[in-house]
Each structure stands twice: as C-alpha cells, then as structure tokens.
Short mmCIF file of C-alpha atoms in Angstrom, two decimals:
data_model
loop_
_atom_site.label_atom_id
_atom_site.label_comp_id
_atom_site.label_asym_id
_atom_site.label_seq_id
_atom_site.Cartn_x
_atom_site.Cartn_y
_atom_site.Cartn_z
CA MET A 1 -95.13 -43.21 -15.42
CA ILE A 2 -93.60 -45.56 -17.99
CA GLY A 3 -96.10 -46.40 -20.72
CA GLU A 4 -99.28 -47.24 -18.82
CA LYS A 5 -97.33 -48.38 -15.76
CA LYS A 6 -97.24 -46.20 -12.64
CA ILE A 7 -94.15 -45.57 -10.51
CA GLY A 8 -94.27 -45.17 -6.74
CA LEU A 9 -91.71 -43.88 -4.25
CA ALA A 10 -91.95 -44.73 -0.54
CA LEU A 11 -90.07 -42.63 2.03
CA SER A 12 -89.85 -44.25 5.46
CA GLY A 13 -90.00 -42.79 8.93
CA GLY A 14 -87.03 -41.99 11.15
CA GLY A 15 -87.14 -38.30 12.14
CA TYR A 16 -84.53 -35.96 10.70
CA ARG A 17 -82.33 -38.98 9.97
CA ALA A 18 -84.94 -40.20 7.48
CA ALA A 19 -85.61 -36.70 6.14
CA ALA A 20 -81.91 -36.31 5.25
CA TYR A 21 -81.50 -39.89 4.05
CA HIS A 22 -84.26 -39.55 1.50
CA ILE A 23 -82.48 -36.61 -0.13
CA GLY A 24 -79.99 -39.15 -1.46
CA THR A 25 -82.80 -41.26 -2.89
CA LEU A 26 -84.36 -38.25 -4.62
CA ARG A 27 -80.95 -37.17 -5.93
CA ALA A 28 -80.26 -40.61 -7.41
CA LEU A 29 -83.68 -40.77 -9.07
CA HIS A 30 -83.16 -37.26 -10.43
CA LYS A 31 -79.83 -38.25 -11.98
CA LEU A 32 -81.39 -41.39 -13.46
CA ASN A 33 -84.23 -39.29 -14.99
CA ILE A 34 -86.84 -41.16 -12.96
CA LEU A 35 -87.89 -38.59 -10.34
CA ASP A 36 -90.04 -36.52 -12.69
CA ARG A 37 -91.85 -39.71 -13.76
CA VAL A 38 -92.85 -40.75 -10.23
CA ASP A 39 -96.65 -40.87 -9.97
CA VAL A 40 -97.13 -41.45 -6.23
CA ILE A 41 -94.98 -40.57 -3.21
CA SER A 42 -96.07 -42.42 -0.06
CA SER A 43 -94.41 -41.17 3.12
CA VAL A 44 -94.25 -41.73 6.85
CA SER A 45 -93.03 -39.57 9.75
CA GLY A 46 -89.64 -38.02 8.90
CA GLY A 47 -90.11 -39.11 5.30
CA SER A 48 -93.25 -36.97 5.16
CA ILE A 49 -91.16 -33.86 5.86
CA THR A 50 -89.06 -34.61 2.77
CA ALA A 51 -92.00 -35.67 0.59
CA ALA A 52 -94.15 -32.64 1.42
CA TYR A 53 -91.26 -30.18 1.04
CA TYR A 54 -90.27 -31.72 -2.30
CA VAL A 55 -93.78 -31.67 -3.78
CA LEU A 56 -94.24 -28.10 -2.54
CA ASN A 57 -90.97 -26.90 -4.11
CA LYS A 58 -90.31 -29.26 -7.03
CA ASP A 59 -91.28 -26.70 -9.68
CA LYS A 60 -88.38 -24.48 -8.55
CA GLY A 61 -85.92 -27.09 -9.83
CA TYR A 62 -84.27 -30.03 -8.12
CA ASP A 63 -81.06 -28.27 -7.08
CA THR A 64 -83.00 -25.44 -5.45
CA PHE A 65 -85.09 -27.95 -3.51
CA GLU A 66 -82.09 -29.94 -2.29
CA ASN A 67 -79.93 -26.98 -1.28
CA SER A 68 -82.69 -25.24 0.64
CA PHE A 69 -83.89 -28.43 2.33
CA LYS A 70 -80.42 -29.39 3.55
CA GLU A 71 -80.08 -25.97 5.17
CA LYS A 72 -83.43 -26.31 6.92
CA LEU A 73 -82.48 -29.70 8.40
CA LYS A 74 -79.76 -27.94 10.38
CA HIS A 75 -82.44 -26.22 12.48
CA ASN A 76 -83.98 -27.71 15.61
CA VAL A 77 -87.79 -27.75 15.66
CA LEU A 78 -87.96 -29.13 19.20
CA TRP A 79 -86.85 -25.90 20.85
CA ILE A 80 -90.36 -24.57 21.33
CA ALA A 81 -91.52 -27.86 22.88
CA ILE A 82 -88.52 -27.80 25.22
CA ILE A 83 -89.40 -24.26 26.29
CA GLU A 84 -92.97 -25.34 26.98
CA LEU A 85 -91.79 -28.29 29.07
CA LEU A 86 -89.45 -26.06 31.06
CA LEU A 87 -92.31 -23.65 31.77
CA VAL A 88 -94.49 -26.48 33.11
CA ILE A 89 -91.63 -27.77 35.26
CA GLY A 90 -91.03 -24.22 36.49
CA ALA A 91 -94.70 -23.88 37.43
CA ILE A 92 -94.60 -27.15 39.42
CA VAL A 93 -91.41 -26.06 41.21
CA ALA A 94 -93.05 -22.73 42.09
CA ILE A 95 -96.17 -24.47 43.46
CA VAL A 96 -94.04 -26.78 45.59
CA ARG A 97 -91.76 -23.93 46.69
CA PHE A 98 -94.58 -21.70 47.90
CA SER A 99 -96.74 -24.45 49.42
CA PRO A 100 -97.38 -24.21 53.18
CA ASP A 101 -94.79 -25.92 55.38
CA GLY A 102 -95.22 -29.68 55.37
CA TYR A 103 -97.31 -29.74 52.20
CA GLY A 104 -94.50 -29.60 49.62
CA VAL A 105 -94.44 -33.35 49.05
CA TRP A 106 -98.21 -33.49 48.71
CA ALA A 107 -98.19 -30.56 46.31
CA PHE A 108 -95.57 -32.26 44.16
CA ALA A 109 -97.48 -35.55 44.15
CA GLY A 110 -100.74 -33.79 43.31
CA CYS A 111 -99.14 -31.82 40.45
CA THR A 112 -97.56 -34.98 39.05
CA VAL A 113 -100.82 -36.95 39.09
CA LEU A 114 -102.74 -34.02 37.62
CA LEU A 115 -100.13 -33.57 34.90
CA LEU A 116 -100.37 -37.25 33.91
CA LEU A 117 -104.18 -37.01 33.74
CA VAL A 118 -104.27 -33.89 31.56
CA TRP A 119 -100.86 -34.22 29.88
CA TYR A 120 -102.07 -33.52 26.33
CA TYR A 121 -103.96 -30.40 27.47
CA VAL A 122 -101.10 -28.96 29.51
CA LEU A 123 -98.38 -30.03 27.07
CA PRO A 124 -99.93 -29.99 23.57
CA VAL A 125 -96.47 -30.46 22.08
CA SER A 126 -97.77 -31.36 18.63
CA LYS A 127 -99.40 -27.95 18.17
CA PHE A 128 -96.07 -26.26 18.73
CA ILE A 129 -94.15 -28.65 16.49
CA GLU A 130 -96.77 -28.09 13.79
CA TRP A 131 -96.20 -24.38 14.14
CA ALA A 132 -92.45 -24.91 13.85
CA TYR A 133 -92.93 -27.11 10.75
CA CYS A 134 -95.08 -24.42 9.19
CA LEU A 135 -92.56 -21.68 9.98
CA LEU A 136 -89.47 -23.57 8.84
CA PHE A 137 -90.65 -25.80 5.99
CA PHE A 138 -94.13 -25.09 4.65
CA LYS A 139 -94.84 -21.36 5.07
CA GLY A 140 -98.58 -21.82 5.60
CA ALA A 141 -99.13 -24.13 2.60
CA LYS A 142 -102.38 -26.10 2.41
CA LEU A 143 -102.97 -29.64 1.17
CA ASP A 144 -105.23 -28.57 -1.68
CA SER A 145 -102.75 -25.94 -2.89
CA LEU A 146 -100.07 -28.54 -3.74
CA PRO A 147 -99.39 -29.51 -7.38
CA ASP A 148 -101.55 -32.41 -8.55
CA SER A 149 -98.55 -34.52 -9.51
CA PRO A 150 -97.05 -36.55 -8.05
CA VAL A 151 -99.89 -37.78 -5.85
CA LEU A 152 -98.80 -37.33 -2.24
CA ALA A 153 -99.82 -39.89 0.39
CA ILE A 154 -98.85 -38.67 3.87
CA ASN A 155 -99.60 -41.58 6.18
CA SER A 156 -100.48 -41.60 9.88
CA THR A 157 -102.01 -44.15 12.28
CA ASP A 158 -105.55 -43.68 13.57
CA LEU A 159 -105.88 -44.71 17.23
CA SER A 160 -109.67 -44.69 16.91
CA THR A 161 -109.78 -47.45 14.29
CA GLY A 162 -106.32 -49.03 14.26
CA ASN A 163 -106.05 -48.25 10.54
CA GLN A 164 -103.86 -46.12 8.31
CA PHE A 165 -105.12 -42.58 7.77
CA THR A 166 -103.80 -40.87 4.62
CA PHE A 167 -103.61 -37.21 3.63
CA SER A 168 -103.39 -36.29 -0.06
CA GLN A 169 -103.93 -33.22 -2.23
CA ASP A 170 -107.58 -33.96 -2.90
CA ARG A 171 -108.62 -36.42 -0.18
CA MET A 172 -108.16 -37.49 3.42
CA THR A 173 -109.00 -41.16 3.74
CA CYS A 174 -109.37 -44.01 6.21
CA TYR A 175 -111.52 -46.97 5.19
CA PRO A 176 -113.68 -47.33 8.38
CA TYR A 177 -115.03 -43.78 7.93
CA SER A 178 -116.04 -44.16 4.28
CA LYS A 179 -119.78 -44.48 4.97
CA ASN A 180 -120.41 -42.12 7.88
CA LEU A 181 -117.69 -39.51 7.85
CA GLN A 182 -115.85 -37.65 5.09
CA PHE A 183 -112.99 -35.18 5.27
CA LYS A 184 -112.23 -31.98 3.36
CA THR A 185 -108.71 -31.00 2.28
CA SER A 186 -109.73 -27.46 1.41
CA GLY A 187 -107.59 -25.19 3.56
CA PHE A 188 -106.15 -28.07 5.61
CA PRO A 189 -102.62 -27.12 6.78
CA LEU A 190 -99.85 -29.16 5.16
CA ALA A 191 -97.84 -28.82 8.39
CA ARG A 192 -100.67 -30.50 10.35
CA ALA A 193 -100.74 -33.47 7.98
CA VAL A 194 -96.97 -33.89 8.36
CA MET A 195 -97.29 -33.52 12.13
CA ALA A 196 -99.92 -36.27 12.23
CA SER A 197 -97.58 -38.51 10.25
CA SER A 198 -94.61 -37.83 12.58
CA CYS A 199 -96.49 -37.71 15.89
CA ILE A 200 -94.44 -40.09 18.08
CA PRO A 201 -97.02 -41.34 20.63
CA GLN A 202 -94.61 -41.56 23.56
CA ILE A 203 -93.74 -37.86 23.19
CA PHE A 204 -96.24 -35.84 21.17
CA SER A 205 -99.94 -35.24 21.67
CA PRO A 206 -102.24 -36.98 19.12
CA ILE A 207 -103.69 -34.92 16.27
CA LYS A 208 -107.42 -34.36 15.84
CA ILE A 209 -109.27 -33.24 12.71
CA GLY A 210 -111.54 -30.34 13.58
CA LYS A 211 -115.19 -29.94 12.61
CA LYS A 212 -114.14 -27.49 9.93
CA TYR A 213 -112.63 -30.35 7.93
CA ARG A 214 -115.27 -33.04 8.61
CA LYS A 215 -118.69 -33.74 7.22
CA GLY A 216 -121.06 -36.49 8.28
CA ASN A 217 -122.33 -37.92 11.55
CA GLY A 218 -119.82 -40.62 12.43
CA GLN A 219 -119.62 -41.22 16.16
CA ILE A 220 -115.93 -42.14 16.02
CA LYS A 221 -113.49 -39.35 15.16
CA PRO A 222 -109.85 -39.74 14.05
CA LEU A 223 -107.10 -39.50 16.68
CA LEU A 224 -103.83 -39.60 14.78
CA VAL A 225 -100.27 -40.54 15.72
CA ASP A 226 -97.08 -41.55 13.90
CA GLY A 227 -97.69 -43.48 10.69
CA GLY A 228 -94.76 -45.75 11.55
CA LEU A 229 -96.94 -47.72 13.96
CA TYR A 230 -98.93 -49.07 11.02
CA ASP A 231 -96.30 -49.10 8.27
CA ASN A 232 -92.96 -47.38 8.79
CA GLN A 233 -91.83 -47.97 5.20
CA GLY A 234 -94.78 -46.32 3.45
CA ALA A 235 -94.97 -49.17 0.92
CA HIS A 236 -98.33 -50.56 2.08
CA LYS A 237 -100.21 -47.92 0.08
CA PHE A 238 -98.88 -49.18 -3.25
CA GLU A 239 -100.89 -52.40 -3.17
CA SER A 240 -104.01 -50.65 -1.92
CA SER A 241 -107.39 -51.48 -3.41
CA ASP A 242 -107.69 -47.71 -3.90
CA GLY A 243 -106.38 -47.21 -7.43
CA HIS A 244 -105.48 -43.64 -6.56
CA TYR A 245 -102.34 -44.88 -4.81
CA ALA A 246 -101.74 -48.25 -6.53
CA VAL A 247 -98.57 -48.53 -8.65
CA ASP A 248 -96.77 -51.10 -10.79
CA TYR A 249 -93.16 -50.29 -9.86
CA ALA A 250 -91.96 -49.02 -6.49
CA ILE A 251 -88.74 -47.68 -5.01
CA VAL A 252 -88.62 -47.93 -1.21
CA SER A 253 -86.18 -45.75 0.75
CA ASP A 254 -85.88 -47.17 4.26
CA ALA A 255 -83.98 -45.13 6.86
CA GLY A 256 -84.85 -47.40 9.79
CA ASN A 257 -81.89 -48.39 11.99
CA THR A 258 -83.58 -50.07 14.95
CA GLU A 259 -81.37 -52.55 16.80
CA ILE A 260 -83.37 -54.70 19.20
CA SER A 261 -81.80 -54.70 22.68
CA SER A 262 -82.91 -55.25 26.27
CA GLU A 263 -80.36 -52.75 27.58
CA TRP A 264 -82.97 -50.13 28.51
CA CYS A 265 -85.72 -52.53 29.63
CA PHE A 266 -85.21 -51.97 33.35
CA ASN A 267 -88.41 -49.96 33.77
CA PRO A 268 -91.94 -50.00 32.28
CA ILE A 269 -91.27 -47.08 29.93
CA GLY A 270 -88.14 -48.63 28.42
CA THR A 271 -89.88 -51.98 28.04
CA LEU A 272 -92.93 -50.36 26.42
CA ILE A 273 -90.75 -48.51 23.88
CA MET A 274 -88.80 -51.66 23.01
CA THR A 275 -92.05 -53.63 22.66
CA SER A 276 -93.20 -51.05 20.12
CA GLU A 277 -89.87 -51.30 18.27
CA ILE A 278 -90.13 -55.09 18.08
CA LEU A 279 -93.64 -54.92 16.63
CA MET A 280 -92.60 -52.32 14.07
CA LYS A 281 -89.56 -54.35 13.02
CA ARG A 282 -91.69 -57.47 12.65
CA ILE A 283 -94.11 -55.60 10.40
CA LYS A 284 -91.19 -54.29 8.35
CA ASN A 285 -89.65 -57.74 7.89
CA PHE A 286 -92.98 -59.33 7.01
CA GLN A 287 -93.79 -56.61 4.50
CA ARG A 288 -90.40 -56.78 2.82
CA GLN A 289 -90.58 -60.56 2.60
CA HIS A 290 -94.04 -60.30 1.04
CA ASN A 291 -92.88 -57.67 -1.44
CA SER A 292 -89.57 -59.20 -2.49
CA TYR A 293 -89.30 -62.86 -1.55
CA ILE A 294 -92.35 -64.48 -3.06
CA PRO A 295 -92.49 -66.34 -6.39
CA ASN A 296 -92.36 -63.85 -9.24
CA TYR A 297 -95.75 -64.89 -10.66
CA LYS A 298 -97.45 -63.71 -7.44
CA LYS A 299 -96.02 -60.19 -7.50
CA LYS A 300 -98.42 -57.34 -8.11
CA VAL A 301 -95.74 -54.64 -7.74
CA LEU A 302 -92.03 -54.82 -8.58
CA TYR A 303 -89.88 -53.32 -5.82
CA ALA A 304 -86.40 -51.89 -5.49
CA TYR A 305 -85.38 -51.51 -1.83
CA ASN A 306 -82.77 -49.15 -0.45
CA ASP A 307 -81.93 -49.75 3.24
CA LEU A 308 -79.74 -47.69 5.56
CA MET A 309 -78.59 -50.84 7.38
CA TRP A 310 -77.19 -52.56 4.28
CA ASN A 311 -73.42 -52.12 4.06
CA GLU A 312 -72.11 -55.34 2.49
CA TYR A 313 -71.67 -53.43 -0.74
CA GLU A 314 -69.46 -55.78 -2.76
CA SER A 315 -71.85 -58.73 -2.47
CA ILE A 316 -74.98 -56.98 -3.80
CA PRO A 317 -74.80 -58.27 -7.41
CA LYS A 318 -74.12 -61.82 -6.18
CA ARG A 319 -77.17 -61.70 -3.92
CA PHE A 320 -79.23 -60.47 -6.86
CA VAL A 321 -78.15 -63.43 -9.01
CA GLN A 322 -78.94 -65.77 -6.10
CA ASN A 323 -82.45 -64.28 -6.03
CA ILE A 324 -82.71 -65.05 -9.75
CA LYS A 325 -81.76 -68.64 -9.03
CA ASP A 326 -84.31 -68.85 -6.21
CA GLY A 327 -87.11 -67.64 -8.50
CA TYR A 328 -87.71 -64.22 -6.92
CA ILE A 329 -86.91 -62.10 -9.99
CA THR A 330 -89.59 -61.62 -12.65
CA GLU A 331 -89.25 -62.35 -16.34
CA GLN A 332 -89.59 -58.66 -17.12
CA VAL A 333 -86.46 -57.90 -15.11
CA LEU A 334 -84.59 -60.89 -16.58
CA ASP A 335 -85.43 -59.73 -20.10
CA ALA A 336 -84.24 -56.22 -19.33
CA HIS A 337 -80.88 -57.66 -18.24
CA GLY A 338 -80.69 -59.89 -21.32
CA ILE A 339 -80.92 -63.12 -19.31
CA THR A 340 -82.42 -65.78 -21.55
CA SER A 341 -84.55 -68.74 -20.55
CA GLU A 342 -81.65 -71.01 -21.50
CA MET A 343 -79.30 -69.18 -19.12
CA PHE A 344 -81.92 -69.44 -16.38
CA SER A 345 -82.35 -73.17 -17.00
CA GLN A 346 -78.61 -73.67 -16.75
CA LEU A 347 -78.60 -71.73 -13.49
CA SER A 348 -81.16 -74.16 -12.07
CA ASP A 349 -79.26 -77.25 -13.25
CA ALA A 350 -76.82 -78.63 -10.68
CA GLN A 351 -74.30 -79.58 -13.38
CA THR A 352 -74.20 -76.17 -15.06
CA SER A 353 -75.20 -73.95 -12.17
CA GLU A 354 -71.75 -72.69 -11.19
CA ASP A 355 -70.74 -71.62 -14.70
CA ALA A 356 -74.17 -70.12 -15.38
CA PHE A 357 -73.99 -68.15 -12.12
CA LYS A 358 -70.67 -66.61 -13.18
CA GLU A 359 -71.97 -65.83 -16.66
CA ILE A 360 -75.12 -64.14 -15.40
CA LEU A 361 -73.20 -62.25 -12.71
CA SER A 362 -70.79 -60.91 -15.30
CA LEU A 363 -73.69 -59.83 -17.52
CA VAL A 364 -75.54 -58.13 -14.66
CA GLU A 365 -72.42 -56.30 -13.46
CA LYS A 366 -71.81 -55.02 -16.98
CA ASN A 367 -75.42 -53.89 -17.34
CA ILE A 368 -75.41 -51.81 -14.13
CA GLY A 369 -71.91 -50.38 -14.57
CA TRP A 370 -70.65 -52.18 -11.48
CA GLN A 371 -66.99 -51.24 -11.86
CA GLN A 372 -67.87 -47.56 -11.88
CA LEU A 373 -70.23 -48.01 -8.93
CA LEU A 374 -67.51 -49.77 -6.93
CA GLN A 375 -65.39 -46.65 -7.20
CA ARG A 376 -68.14 -44.66 -5.43
CA ILE A 377 -68.87 -47.01 -2.51
CA PRO A 378 -70.01 -44.97 0.54
CA GLN A 379 -67.22 -44.29 3.02
CA ASN A 380 -69.17 -42.88 5.97
CA HIS A 381 -71.76 -45.55 6.75
CA THR A 382 -70.77 -45.63 10.42
CA VAL A 383 -71.60 -41.93 10.73
CA ALA A 384 -74.93 -42.40 8.95
CA VAL A 385 -76.26 -45.24 11.13
CA LYS A 386 -75.40 -43.40 14.35
CA VAL A 387 -77.72 -40.48 13.55
CA CYS A 388 -80.58 -40.61 16.04
CA THR A 389 -84.31 -40.56 15.38
CA ASN A 390 -85.31 -37.08 16.52
CA LEU A 391 -85.99 -33.57 15.23
CA ILE A 392 -82.75 -31.99 16.40
CA GLY A 393 -80.77 -30.14 13.72
CA LEU A 394 -78.14 -32.15 11.86
CA THR A 395 -74.55 -31.23 10.99
CA ASP A 396 -73.24 -31.17 7.42
CA ASP A 397 -71.22 -34.33 8.11
CA LYS A 398 -74.30 -36.28 9.20
CA ILE A 399 -76.46 -35.01 6.34
CA ASN A 400 -73.79 -35.81 3.75
CA ALA A 401 -73.12 -39.29 5.18
CA LEU A 402 -76.81 -40.16 4.98
CA ILE A 403 -77.16 -38.78 1.46
CA GLU A 404 -74.00 -40.57 0.26
CA HIS A 405 -75.27 -43.99 1.33
CA SER A 406 -78.82 -43.49 0.08
CA GLU A 407 -77.82 -42.08 -3.30
CA TRP A 408 -75.44 -44.96 -4.03
CA MET A 409 -77.73 -47.69 -2.75
CA THR A 410 -80.74 -46.33 -4.63
CA GLU A 411 -78.87 -46.25 -7.93
CA VAL A 412 -77.57 -49.80 -7.48
CA GLN A 413 -80.95 -51.25 -6.48
CA VAL A 414 -82.89 -49.49 -9.24
CA ARG A 415 -80.38 -50.57 -11.87
CA LEU A 416 -80.64 -54.15 -10.59
CA HIS A 417 -84.35 -54.56 -9.83
CA LEU A 418 -86.01 -51.98 -12.09
CA PRO A 419 -83.53 -51.61 -14.99
CA PHE A 420 -86.22 -50.67 -17.53
CA LEU A 421 -86.86 -47.43 -15.61
CA VAL A 422 -83.36 -46.16 -16.32
CA LYS A 423 -82.96 -44.06 -19.45
#
C-alpha cells in the first residue's frame, strides 16, 4: 500500500513456464522495495503455484523463498498421472489380450467407449496432481492458515455458472452462489485451490468442492477448471466490485506465449484446442486494451504490464512517450516524471511535436536509468519463449532465461508506468 492506495500483482497462467517467469517479477519488485507493499496477489494456473508458495513462505525471507522454489520447479509433478495412465492402458491391453478368440476388437472398442464415458472416474488425474502439489510445494497447508497479507486470490473457472471462482484466505467466492450457497475455507487444502486454478480441461478432471466446505441449499454446485479460460492474466479481479480485491495500482506479469496457427487443426481435438487458444487470446487483448489504451480520465486502475512476448527492448521508452502523446498516460504519472502541462501541449502541437518528443524522451530515460538498464538487456529471450506450457520439470537454463526477461521487463515497466511506487 502507498498512502491509502492499494497495490495489486497479477500472475498469469502458463504452467511451469509461468511459475518460473513470475520469479523474475517478484525479484524485481523485491529489489525495488515494492513486493512487501503489495496488498493483493491475483493468480491463475501456473501463476497460482508461485503466488501460493510465495505467500506461504514469504516470512522466511525473499532469498529463501526464491532459492527453494527454483529447486522445486526442477521436479516433474506429472509422473504420478503418467503412471496412472499407463496402468489403465495396461488394463485395456490385458482385457483385449485375454478376450476369447474373435472378440479382441470388440473388447477394445467396448473399453474405449466405456473409458470415454467414465473418463474422470477412471482417470481422476487432478486428485493425483493435487497430491503431488501438496507433497512438493505446500506440505499440507490450508487456505485459512496462510498469512492475512497479502490477500491471495487464486482464480479458477466454474463450468456450472461460466463465472470466475476465487479462493482466498478467508473466503471462497463466485457471484451466482452468493444467495443460496456459501463456502468455508476452514481446513480447505491449499493444493486443491491451486489445482482448481491450473486444471487444464482437455487433460485434467474438474475439481469439486465437497459438502464439508459448503453450506446452503443451492441446486447448482461448482465444477472448477483452469482459471485461464475466464481470465488468463489474473487482472480482472482488480476492478471487481468486491472491495476485498480492488486496487489502485497493478503490476501484471504475463507469461503467455500462444502463437495462433492452423498447423495442428487436422482433427477435431487439434481444432478444439486452437479454438480455445483463440478465445483466450481475444480476451487477453481486449482486457489489455481496456486497461491500458483508454483515455486516462476513464482509468480506475493504473497498470504496468510485463509480457514474455515483448522483445523489442530498445524501443520501449519511445513507445511510452508515444502513449503520452496519444493521451493514454495519466497526469499522476506525468507529474512523477516531471512532465509539465506545457511540455505536453508542445507534444500535441504539430509545429513543436518533434522537439518536445525528444525532450520528454530524454527526461523519461534519465528518470528510469535507461542507460544502466540497456546494459542488462536479456540475452536469452529465445530460450524463454520456447519453454512449453506443462508441469514437467525445468532445467536451470530455462528457469534463468525466464527470470532474466521478467525481472528486467518488470523493472522497466514499473519505472515507466508506476514511477511513484519506486523508492
């Protein structure tokens, strides 16, 4: 918090790639003396692994958190799900192998149809991943045992209502249930909340909330999958009508690297996955445009975005000044950079625009320490963007490449868009 203003941090989805990427964001905010002043952390999918682990371990000191978390990201949590899948395949092979002569094909077809009908009962992958999360990251921690600050918002998507379902230290919320059904965080496993947030619907079985954690007589019950379906950036919560999560300033760490392509759309499954990716990317673009590229007088929250896909490093200050010219930067930010109304007027005047642009650019670059930042430009962006979205353990090279980009980009964007946060 700064004065009476609240600070939010959004950690996007993206599997282990996102979990590692967000370490760089946390490191940059720690170095800038902002991390301890963050009031709300809103997370999705892989970002929820980082957010939950950080809040659980933050009192041990930042360096302890980072070092231990990087080591844990080298471990594969999918191994138990792979073993389960192999056992099911082995059982089908055995049934086919020992079927009476001439019935092997029918046995295989019957097993396949039956498996599709009861897939989530035969292969409850999410239960095993939750167990692996608990074993590796959370050691049996419960939602209500987390520190009160910062407020944690672990976001998932509710298939029963089409809305965002959020887990926090003292509440589990989804607007459509507010009248008929309430939820209790007491004793609720932190690993299950993170699993609900990272439950990829094409792979994992949806998460239910048992009777033990519900009260009321609502006929519809939550059925939860990956929060990225609703908002993969985690920023939606910051402009919520629920003041518990609303903030004034927000840093968004986005580890998404989706490239739209028809290469794999030669079957229904590939087409379905790409359709989902297109919808998620459209939501992302719309949300970012709403948050950043609207007239400054309409902005409720001031944002600083850090994106894995941005690699035109040298042009960042110039694009910032262009946003000033286009009217997307608020007076509060202009004042913090020492940009006067006269300088802004000259920037908008065709006759003085070019000289004013250079003057403001020089001032902004000086304010953010641009020459020093240029000396630390990330060198391994190609490695970072090639890291896949999964839960397979990462190498040191991949982890460090992701952290390097995120740390640098976060510092630059915060110094540009939220300069008054930097001490």
